[in-house]
Short mmCIF file of C-alpha atoms in Angstrom, two decimals:
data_model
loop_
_atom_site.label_atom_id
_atom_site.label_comp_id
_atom_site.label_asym_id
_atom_site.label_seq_id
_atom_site.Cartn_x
_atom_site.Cartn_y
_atom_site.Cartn_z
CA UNK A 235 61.09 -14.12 -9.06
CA UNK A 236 63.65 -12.12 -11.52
CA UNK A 237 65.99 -11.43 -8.88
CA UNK A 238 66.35 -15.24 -8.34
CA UNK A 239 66.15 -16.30 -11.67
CA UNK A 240 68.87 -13.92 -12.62
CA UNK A 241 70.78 -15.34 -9.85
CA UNK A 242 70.39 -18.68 -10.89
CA UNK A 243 71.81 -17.94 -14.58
CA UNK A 244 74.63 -15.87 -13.66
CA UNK A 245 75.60 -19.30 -11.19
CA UNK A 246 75.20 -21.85 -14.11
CA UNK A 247 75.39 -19.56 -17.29
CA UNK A 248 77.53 -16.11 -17.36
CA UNK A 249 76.10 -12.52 -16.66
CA UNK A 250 75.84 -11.85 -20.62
CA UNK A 251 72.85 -14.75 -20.59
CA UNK A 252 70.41 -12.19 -18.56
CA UNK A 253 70.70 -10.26 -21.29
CA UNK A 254 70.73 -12.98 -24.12
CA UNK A 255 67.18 -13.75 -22.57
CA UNK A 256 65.91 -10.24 -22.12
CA UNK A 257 66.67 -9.65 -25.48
CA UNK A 258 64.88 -12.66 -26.72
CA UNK A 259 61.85 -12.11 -24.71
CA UNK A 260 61.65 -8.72 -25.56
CA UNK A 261 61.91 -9.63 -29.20
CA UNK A 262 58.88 -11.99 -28.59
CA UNK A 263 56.95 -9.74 -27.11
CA UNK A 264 57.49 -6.74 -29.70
CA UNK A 265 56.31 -9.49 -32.38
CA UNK A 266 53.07 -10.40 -30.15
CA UNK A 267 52.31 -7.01 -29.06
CA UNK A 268 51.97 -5.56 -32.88
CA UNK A 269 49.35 -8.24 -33.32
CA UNK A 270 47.22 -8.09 -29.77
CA UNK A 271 47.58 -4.39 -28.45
CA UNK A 272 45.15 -2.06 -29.63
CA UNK A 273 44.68 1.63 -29.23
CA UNK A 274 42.19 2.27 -26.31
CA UNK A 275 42.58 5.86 -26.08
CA UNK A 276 41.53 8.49 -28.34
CA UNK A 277 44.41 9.40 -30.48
CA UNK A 278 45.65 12.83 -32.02
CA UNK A 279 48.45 14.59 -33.60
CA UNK A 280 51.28 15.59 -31.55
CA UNK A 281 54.58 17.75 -32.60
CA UNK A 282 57.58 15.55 -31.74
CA UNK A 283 60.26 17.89 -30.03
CA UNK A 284 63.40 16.36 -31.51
CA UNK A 285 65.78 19.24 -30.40
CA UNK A 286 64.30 18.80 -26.57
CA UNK A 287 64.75 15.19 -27.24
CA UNK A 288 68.03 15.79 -28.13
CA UNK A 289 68.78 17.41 -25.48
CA UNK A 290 67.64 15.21 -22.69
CA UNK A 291 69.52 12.36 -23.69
CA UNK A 292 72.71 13.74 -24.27
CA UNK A 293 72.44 15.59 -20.87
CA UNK A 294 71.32 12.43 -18.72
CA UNK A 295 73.87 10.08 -20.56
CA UNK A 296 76.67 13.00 -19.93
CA UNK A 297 75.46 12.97 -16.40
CA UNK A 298 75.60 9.13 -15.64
CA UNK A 299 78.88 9.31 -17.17
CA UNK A 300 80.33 11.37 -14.65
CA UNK A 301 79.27 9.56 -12.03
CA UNK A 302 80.42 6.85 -13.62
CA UNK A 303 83.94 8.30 -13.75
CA UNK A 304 84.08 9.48 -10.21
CA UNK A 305 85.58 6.16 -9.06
CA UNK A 306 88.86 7.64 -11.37
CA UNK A 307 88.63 11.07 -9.15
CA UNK A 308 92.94 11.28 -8.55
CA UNK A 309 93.12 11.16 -12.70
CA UNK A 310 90.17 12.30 -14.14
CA UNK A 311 89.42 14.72 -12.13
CA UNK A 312 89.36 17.66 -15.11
CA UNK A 313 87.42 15.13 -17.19
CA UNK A 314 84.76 14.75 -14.48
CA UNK A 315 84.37 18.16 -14.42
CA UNK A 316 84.42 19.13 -18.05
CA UNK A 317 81.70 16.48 -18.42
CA UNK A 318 79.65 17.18 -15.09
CA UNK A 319 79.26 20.81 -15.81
CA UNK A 320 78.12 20.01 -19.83
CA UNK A 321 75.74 18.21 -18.59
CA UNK A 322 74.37 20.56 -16.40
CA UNK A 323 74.42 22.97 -18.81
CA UNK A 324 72.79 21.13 -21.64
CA UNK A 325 70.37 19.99 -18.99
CA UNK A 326 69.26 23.69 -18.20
CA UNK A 327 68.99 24.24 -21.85
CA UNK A 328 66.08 21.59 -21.94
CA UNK A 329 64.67 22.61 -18.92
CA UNK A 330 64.24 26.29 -20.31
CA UNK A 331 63.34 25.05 -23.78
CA UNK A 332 60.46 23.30 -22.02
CA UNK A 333 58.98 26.10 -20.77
CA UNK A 334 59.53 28.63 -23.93
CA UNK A 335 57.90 26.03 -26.26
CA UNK A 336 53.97 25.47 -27.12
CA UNK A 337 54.34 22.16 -27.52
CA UNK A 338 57.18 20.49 -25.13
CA UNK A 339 58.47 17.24 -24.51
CA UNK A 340 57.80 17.34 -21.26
CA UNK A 341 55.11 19.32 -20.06
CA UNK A 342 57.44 20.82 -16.53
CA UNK A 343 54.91 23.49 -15.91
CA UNK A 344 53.38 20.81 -14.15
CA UNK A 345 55.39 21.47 -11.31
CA UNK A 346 53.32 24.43 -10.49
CA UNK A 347 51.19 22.58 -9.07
CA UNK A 348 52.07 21.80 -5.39
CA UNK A 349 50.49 18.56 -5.06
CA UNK A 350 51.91 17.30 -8.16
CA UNK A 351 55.54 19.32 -7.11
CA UNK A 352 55.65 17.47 -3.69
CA UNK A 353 53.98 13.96 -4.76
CA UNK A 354 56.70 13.41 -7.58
CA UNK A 355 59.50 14.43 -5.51
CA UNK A 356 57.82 12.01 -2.96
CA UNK A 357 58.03 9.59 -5.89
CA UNK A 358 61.42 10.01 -6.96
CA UNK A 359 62.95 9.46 -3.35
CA UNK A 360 60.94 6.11 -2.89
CA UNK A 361 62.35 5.17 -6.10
CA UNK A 362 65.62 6.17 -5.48
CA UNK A 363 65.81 3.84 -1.82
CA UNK A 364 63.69 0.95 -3.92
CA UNK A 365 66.61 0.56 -6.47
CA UNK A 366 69.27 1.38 -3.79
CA UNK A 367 68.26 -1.18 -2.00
CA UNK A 368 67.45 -3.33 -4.82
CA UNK A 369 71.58 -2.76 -6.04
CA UNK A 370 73.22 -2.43 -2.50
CA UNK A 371 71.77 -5.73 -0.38
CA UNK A 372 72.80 -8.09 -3.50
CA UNK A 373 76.43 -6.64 -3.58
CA UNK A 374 76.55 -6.73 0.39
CA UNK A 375 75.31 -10.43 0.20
CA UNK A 376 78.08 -11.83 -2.43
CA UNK A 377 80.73 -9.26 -1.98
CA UNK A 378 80.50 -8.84 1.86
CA UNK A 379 79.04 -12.29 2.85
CA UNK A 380 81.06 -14.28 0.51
CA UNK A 381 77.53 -15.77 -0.62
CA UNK A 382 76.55 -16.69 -4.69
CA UNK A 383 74.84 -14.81 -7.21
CA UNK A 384 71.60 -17.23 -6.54
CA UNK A 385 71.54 -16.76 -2.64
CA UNK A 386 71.82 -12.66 -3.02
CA UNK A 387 68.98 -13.11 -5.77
CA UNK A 388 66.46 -15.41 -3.58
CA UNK A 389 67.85 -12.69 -0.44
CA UNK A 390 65.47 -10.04 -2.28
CA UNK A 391 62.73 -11.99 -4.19
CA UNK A 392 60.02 -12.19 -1.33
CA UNK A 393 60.36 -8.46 -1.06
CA UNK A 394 59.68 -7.93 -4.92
CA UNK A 395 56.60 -10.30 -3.79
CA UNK A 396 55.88 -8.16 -1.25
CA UNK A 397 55.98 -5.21 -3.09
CA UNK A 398 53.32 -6.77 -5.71
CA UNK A 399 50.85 -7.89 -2.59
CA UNK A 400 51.12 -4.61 -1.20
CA UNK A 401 50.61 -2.28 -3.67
CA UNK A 402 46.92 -2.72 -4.18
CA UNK A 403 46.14 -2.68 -0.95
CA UNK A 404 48.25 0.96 -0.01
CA UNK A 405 46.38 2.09 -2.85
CA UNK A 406 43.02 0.90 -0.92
CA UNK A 407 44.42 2.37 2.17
CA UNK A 408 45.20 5.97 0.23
CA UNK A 409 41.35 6.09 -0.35
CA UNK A 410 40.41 5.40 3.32
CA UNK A 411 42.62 7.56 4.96
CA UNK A 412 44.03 9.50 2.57
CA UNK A 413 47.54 10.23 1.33
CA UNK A 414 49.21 11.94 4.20
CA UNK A 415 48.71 9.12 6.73
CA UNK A 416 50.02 6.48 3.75
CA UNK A 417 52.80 8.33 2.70
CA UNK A 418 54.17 9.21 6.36
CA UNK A 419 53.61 5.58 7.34
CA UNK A 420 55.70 4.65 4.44
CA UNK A 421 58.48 6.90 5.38
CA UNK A 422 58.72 5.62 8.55
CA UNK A 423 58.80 1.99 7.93
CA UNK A 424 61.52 3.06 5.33
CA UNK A 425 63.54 5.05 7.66
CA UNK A 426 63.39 1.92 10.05
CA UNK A 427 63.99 -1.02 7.61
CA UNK A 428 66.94 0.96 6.54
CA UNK A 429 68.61 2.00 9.37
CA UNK A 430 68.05 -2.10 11.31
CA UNK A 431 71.13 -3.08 8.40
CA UNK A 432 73.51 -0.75 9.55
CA UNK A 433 74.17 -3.60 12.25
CA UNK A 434 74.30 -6.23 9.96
CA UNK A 435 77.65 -7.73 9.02
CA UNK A 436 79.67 -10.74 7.19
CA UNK A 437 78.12 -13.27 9.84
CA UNK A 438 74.89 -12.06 9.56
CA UNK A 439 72.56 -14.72 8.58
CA UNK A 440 71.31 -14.08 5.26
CA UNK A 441 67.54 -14.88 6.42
CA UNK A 442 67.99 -11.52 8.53
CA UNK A 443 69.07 -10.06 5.23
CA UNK A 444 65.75 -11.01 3.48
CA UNK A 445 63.41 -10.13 6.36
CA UNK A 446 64.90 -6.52 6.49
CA UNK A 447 64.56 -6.11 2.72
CA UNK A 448 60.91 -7.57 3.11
CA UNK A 449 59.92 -5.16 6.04
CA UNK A 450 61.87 -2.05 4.01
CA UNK A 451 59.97 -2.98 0.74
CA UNK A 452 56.38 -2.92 2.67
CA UNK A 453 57.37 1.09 3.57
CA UNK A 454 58.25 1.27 -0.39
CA UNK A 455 54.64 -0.08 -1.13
CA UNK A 456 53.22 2.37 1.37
CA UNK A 457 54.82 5.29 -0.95
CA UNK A 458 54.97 4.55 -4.63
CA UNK A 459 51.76 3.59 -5.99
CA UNK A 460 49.52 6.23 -3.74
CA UNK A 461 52.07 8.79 -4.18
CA UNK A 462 51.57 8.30 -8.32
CA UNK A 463 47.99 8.71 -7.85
CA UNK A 464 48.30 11.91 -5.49
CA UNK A 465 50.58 13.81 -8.14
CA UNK A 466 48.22 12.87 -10.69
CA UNK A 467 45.03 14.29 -8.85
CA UNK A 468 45.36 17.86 -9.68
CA UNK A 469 46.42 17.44 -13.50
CA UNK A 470 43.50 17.79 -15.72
CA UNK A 471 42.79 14.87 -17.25
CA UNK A 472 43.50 16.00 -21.08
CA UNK A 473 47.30 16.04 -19.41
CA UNK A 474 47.33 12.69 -17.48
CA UNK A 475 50.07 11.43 -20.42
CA UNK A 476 51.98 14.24 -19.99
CA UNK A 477 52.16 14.32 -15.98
CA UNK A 478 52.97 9.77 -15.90
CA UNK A 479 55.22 10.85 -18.41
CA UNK A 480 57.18 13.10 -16.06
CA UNK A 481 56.84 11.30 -13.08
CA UNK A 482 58.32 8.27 -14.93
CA UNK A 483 61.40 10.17 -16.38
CA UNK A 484 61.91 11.71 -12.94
CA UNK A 485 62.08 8.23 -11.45
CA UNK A 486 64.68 6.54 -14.11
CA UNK A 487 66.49 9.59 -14.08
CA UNK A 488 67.24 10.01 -10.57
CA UNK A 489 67.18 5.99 -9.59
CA UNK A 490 69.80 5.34 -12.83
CA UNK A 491 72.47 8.59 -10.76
CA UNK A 492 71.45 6.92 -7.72
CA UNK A 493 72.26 3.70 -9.04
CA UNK A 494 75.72 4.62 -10.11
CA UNK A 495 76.89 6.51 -6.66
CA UNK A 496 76.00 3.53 -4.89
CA UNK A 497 77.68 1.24 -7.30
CA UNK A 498 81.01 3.61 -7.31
CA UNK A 499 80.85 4.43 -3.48
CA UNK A 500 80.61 0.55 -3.32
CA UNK A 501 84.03 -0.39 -5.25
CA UNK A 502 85.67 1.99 -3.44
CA UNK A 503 85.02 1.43 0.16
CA UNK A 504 85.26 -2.58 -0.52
#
């Protein structure tokens, strides 16, 4: 229901009030959580990286800035550049400095494993379409459609809803007939909800909007979840921290560049 709550605020309220509330709530739960969560796992020392660290952030946040920027091509063209290819750069530095260190950040030599190579690739493109999708059918609905911030939110919700009913049962499905059958069906509902909008227009009724999103979010279920579990399934199980902890970089990595070429191929075409 965030997508339609959110709506709802930005309507009656301003943008800044999603964020006034986040910020609240996540205040409130940092205060609860240091009284009600307790360790469940075995805990030991670990060296902290701070260089790799470092490194990682500045790269990423050079990276999204870039993007960012691209929307300013015809005058920032040398800018883009300058800033594109630093973060490349400083991005190859932590790459290499994962894989020289004994104790890394990130633990990449994961990715000599082919089932956990493939699976979190797998991941990050399901990610990548959930949060394109997620970002692209809102701005279609209000800039396109002419409709509110509240309509384009309740246009998405019953595929978040979807995506929650779903997701325990793909995972149920993974175990019965394994991840190849899951995964392709997944694709192929995805390829299929996406391509039935490239028909859809100004007059489309927004109810058409929603049960695309729905039916694309169902191939999104088929892929996330049992994909997580696949790339997980040849780590040891010492390194089970280390391989989520990839997997979930990879994914906010790639959906937050994702994000941002949508958004900037967006302003410019409209």
């Amino acid at each position: 229901v965030g997508p339609a709550i959110s709506g709802v605020i930005v309507d009656v309220w301003c943008w800044q009030g999603i964020f006034i509330i986040l910020a609240v709530l996540a205040l409130v739960i940092f205060v609860i959580s240091i009284f009600a969560q307790k360790n469940v796992t075995v805990q030991h020392d670990v060296h902290l990286d701070i260089p790799s660290i470092i490194l990682f952030y500045i790269s990423l946040s050079a990276l999204l800035v870039a993007v960012a920027l691209f929307e300013s091509a015809s005058s920032m063209g040398l800018v883009i550049a300058v800033v594109g290819a630093a973060a490349l750069i400083l991005l190859t530095l932590f790459v290499r400095r994962q894989l020289r260190i004994p104790e890394p950040f990130l633990h990449l030599r994961h990715f000599k494993l082919t089932t956990f190579a493939v699976a979190t690739i797998l991941v990050v493109l399901s990610q990548s379409a959930m949060m394109g999708g997620s970002i692209m059918v809102p701005l279609f609905v209000q800039d396109v459609q002419g409709y509110n911030a509240a309509i384009s939110g309740l246009t998405i919700t019953p595929g978040a809803i979807l995506l929650g009913i779903f997701n325990p049962i793909t995972g149920k499905l993974m175990d019965t007939f394994g991840p190849r059958f899951v995964a392709l069906t997944g694709f192929i509902i995805l390829i299929v909800g996406t391509v039935a909008f490239l028909p859809c227009t100004a007059d489309t009724p927004p109810w058409v909007i929603t049960l695309l999103y729905g039916f694309r979010t169902i191939g999104i279920a088929c892929l996330m979840m049992p994909l997580t579990g696949f790339a997980c399934s040849e780590v040891p199980q010492s390194e089970l921290s280390q391989a989520t902890a990839i997997i979930t970089a990879m994914r906010q990595m790639f959906s937050a560049l994702i994000v941002s070429m949508l958004v900037t191929l967006m302003s410019v075409l409209i």
